[in-house]
Amino acid sequence: MKLSAQPVRSSAARAGQAARRSCVRVCAKVSKKEGEPRVISGKCYVTRDNIDTDQIIPAEYLTLVPSKPDEYEKLGSYALIGLPDDTYTTRYVQEGQMKTEYPVIIGGQNFGCGSSREHAPVALGAAGAQVCVAESYARIFFRNCIAT
């Protein structure tokens, strides 16, 4: 996979204030079929190491049933809502919205660690994530991504 990224300056950064986390515009080429590249471009949501499944979708939202279309949408609106507000000042899915403006997630090491939670990859997909690129993935999260 070939990935190139360029910084996107927030209004806070333009004003000279320190940005707590970086958002970047990305263009990723992923081979879909032999000889047919797939290009995914858009804003990225950048996370740190060890993002666990409770941060991806907290337990209180596990009562939502992904096989019901309206509940599937709601599940997406809560994707990554468990991230700490003091570290992540921008929500992955804005309040009152059902979809994210960040089709690409850039993760650190051990993305999706913690409990086996099938709702975690489903929530990211329901929110509109097209790709999640991380240094490494927790084994159970990786398996749930394949299974769902």
Short mmCIF file of C-alpha atoms in Angstrom, two decimals:
data_model
loop_
_atom_site.label_atom_id
_atom_site.label_comp_id
_atom_site.label_asym_id
_atom_site.label_seq_id
_atom_site.Cartn_x
_atom_site.Cartn_y
_atom_site.Cartn_z
CA MET A 1 0.00 0.00 0.00
CA LYS A 2 1.25 3.46 -0.84
CA LEU A 3 0.22 6.32 1.44
CA SER A 4 1.00 10.01 1.26
CA ALA A 5 -0.26 12.64 3.67
CA GLN A 6 -0.18 16.41 3.97
CA PRO A 7 -1.05 18.43 7.10
CA VAL A 8 -4.32 20.34 7.21
CA ARG A 9 -4.04 23.43 9.36
CA SER A 10 -6.89 24.01 11.80
CA SER A 11 -8.03 27.55 12.64
CA ALA A 12 -6.43 27.12 16.08
CA ALA A 13 -3.09 26.19 14.51
CA ARG A 14 -3.31 29.17 12.14
CA ALA A 15 -3.80 31.41 15.16
CA GLY A 16 -0.57 30.03 16.61
CA GLN A 17 -2.19 27.84 19.28
CA ALA A 18 -0.80 24.37 19.86
CA ALA A 19 -2.85 21.62 18.25
CA ARG A 20 -3.43 18.64 20.52
CA ARG A 21 -3.77 16.11 17.73
CA SER A 22 -3.18 16.27 14.05
CA CYS A 23 -5.66 15.85 11.24
CA VAL A 24 -4.17 15.23 7.84
CA ARG A 25 -5.52 14.98 4.35
CA VAL A 26 -4.55 11.66 2.90
CA CYS A 27 -4.50 9.91 -0.42
CA ALA A 28 -4.08 6.14 -0.14
CA LYS A 29 -3.75 3.67 -2.98
CA VAL A 30 -4.95 0.19 -2.15
CA SER A 31 -4.92 -2.61 -4.70
CA LYS A 32 -8.46 -3.91 -5.01
CA LYS A 33 -7.78 -6.32 -7.88
CA GLU A 34 -4.66 -7.09 -9.81
CA GLY A 35 -3.98 -4.05 -11.98
CA GLU A 36 -6.95 -2.06 -10.63
CA PRO A 37 -5.91 0.39 -7.88
CA ARG A 38 -8.45 1.86 -5.49
CA VAL A 39 -7.90 5.41 -4.31
CA ILE A 40 -9.29 6.59 -1.00
CA SER A 41 -8.84 10.25 -0.20
CA GLY A 42 -10.16 12.58 2.45
CA LYS A 43 -9.57 13.78 5.96
CA CYS A 44 -7.93 11.45 8.44
CA TYR A 45 -8.73 11.00 12.10
CA VAL A 46 -5.47 10.33 13.92
CA THR A 47 -5.41 8.33 17.16
CA ARG A 48 -2.73 7.29 19.61
CA ASP A 49 -1.54 3.82 20.63
CA ASN A 50 -3.74 1.31 22.49
CA ILE A 51 -7.19 2.50 21.42
CA ASP A 52 -9.42 -0.10 23.04
CA THR A 53 -12.84 -1.35 22.02
CA ASP A 54 -14.49 0.52 24.90
CA GLN A 55 -13.16 3.75 23.40
CA ILE A 56 -14.35 2.71 19.94
CA ILE A 57 -17.87 1.91 21.18
CA PRO A 58 -18.63 2.09 24.92
CA ALA A 59 -20.62 -0.73 26.54
CA GLU A 60 -23.72 1.43 27.01
CA TYR A 61 -24.31 1.36 23.22
CA LEU A 62 -24.02 -2.42 22.84
CA THR A 63 -27.81 -2.77 23.16
CA LEU A 64 -28.12 -1.38 19.62
CA VAL A 65 -28.75 -4.15 17.08
CA PRO A 66 -26.65 -3.60 13.92
CA SER A 67 -29.00 -5.73 11.78
CA LYS A 68 -31.75 -3.10 12.24
CA PRO A 69 -31.05 -0.24 9.78
CA ASP A 70 -32.02 2.61 12.14
CA GLU A 71 -29.97 1.14 14.99
CA TYR A 72 -27.02 0.52 12.63
CA GLU A 73 -27.02 4.26 11.85
CA LYS A 74 -27.19 5.15 15.55
CA LEU A 75 -24.30 2.79 16.27
CA GLY A 76 -22.19 4.70 13.74
CA SER A 77 -23.01 8.01 15.39
CA TYR A 78 -21.35 6.75 18.59
CA ALA A 79 -18.12 5.49 16.96
CA LEU A 80 -15.00 6.53 18.93
CA ILE A 81 -17.16 8.45 21.41
CA GLY A 82 -15.24 6.84 24.28
CA LEU A 83 -12.03 8.74 23.48
CA PRO A 84 -11.06 11.21 26.23
CA ASP A 85 -12.27 14.75 25.46
CA ASP A 86 -9.14 16.37 26.89
CA THR A 87 -6.92 14.52 24.39
CA TYR A 88 -9.27 14.42 21.38
CA THR A 89 -10.84 17.85 21.09
CA THR A 90 -12.50 16.95 17.78
CA ARG A 91 -15.10 14.19 17.83
CA TYR A 92 -14.90 11.49 15.17
CA VAL A 93 -18.63 11.90 14.48
CA GLN A 94 -19.89 15.38 15.26
CA GLU A 95 -22.74 15.67 17.75
CA GLY A 96 -26.10 15.40 16.00
CA GLN A 97 -24.58 13.74 12.93
CA MET A 98 -24.82 10.10 11.87
CA LYS A 99 -21.70 9.99 9.65
CA THR A 100 -18.13 11.16 10.08
CA GLU A 101 -16.24 13.59 7.89
CA TYR A 102 -13.11 11.42 8.35
CA PRO A 103 -13.18 8.41 5.98
CA VAL A 104 -9.65 7.39 7.01
CA ILE A 105 -8.53 6.46 10.53
CA ILE A 106 -4.81 6.49 11.29
CA GLY A 107 -4.07 4.47 14.42
CA GLY A 108 -0.99 3.74 16.45
CA GLN A 109 0.05 0.41 17.89
CA ASN A 110 -2.44 -2.17 19.20
CA PHE A 111 -5.56 -0.54 17.69
CA GLY A 112 -8.74 -2.28 18.92
CA CYS A 113 -7.26 -3.85 22.05
CA GLY A 114 -9.41 -4.83 25.02
CA SER A 115 -12.51 -6.96 25.09
CA SER A 116 -13.88 -8.85 22.12
CA ARG A 117 -16.55 -6.48 20.92
CA GLU A 118 -18.06 -7.21 17.51
CA HIS A 119 -19.80 -3.84 17.59
CA ALA A 120 -16.44 -2.00 17.36
CA PRO A 121 -15.63 -2.58 13.67
CA VAL A 122 -19.35 -2.39 12.82
CA ALA A 123 -19.60 1.05 14.48
CA LEU A 124 -16.61 2.36 12.52
CA GLY A 125 -18.10 1.11 9.26
CA ALA A 126 -21.54 2.50 10.09
CA ALA A 127 -19.94 5.89 10.78
CA GLY A 128 -18.46 5.93 7.29
CA ALA A 129 -14.87 4.80 7.87
CA GLN A 130 -13.46 3.48 4.61
CA VAL A 131 -10.05 2.41 5.89
CA CYS A 132 -8.21 2.12 9.18
CA VAL A 133 -4.43 2.17 8.87
CA ALA A 134 -2.56 1.38 12.09
CA GLU A 135 0.92 0.33 13.15
CA SER A 136 -0.63 -2.84 14.57
CA TYR A 137 -4.06 -4.23 15.44
CA ALA A 138 -5.19 -6.28 18.40
CA ARG A 139 -5.70 -9.86 17.20
CA ILE A 140 -9.34 -10.11 18.31
CA PHE A 141 -10.24 -6.75 16.72
CA PHE A 142 -8.60 -7.87 13.47
CA ARG A 143 -10.62 -11.11 13.53
CA ASN A 144 -13.85 -9.22 14.24
CA CYS A 145 -13.14 -6.93 11.27
CA ILE A 146 -12.90 -9.96 9.02
CA ALA A 147 -15.94 -11.71 10.56
CA THR A 148 -18.24 -8.70 10.32
#
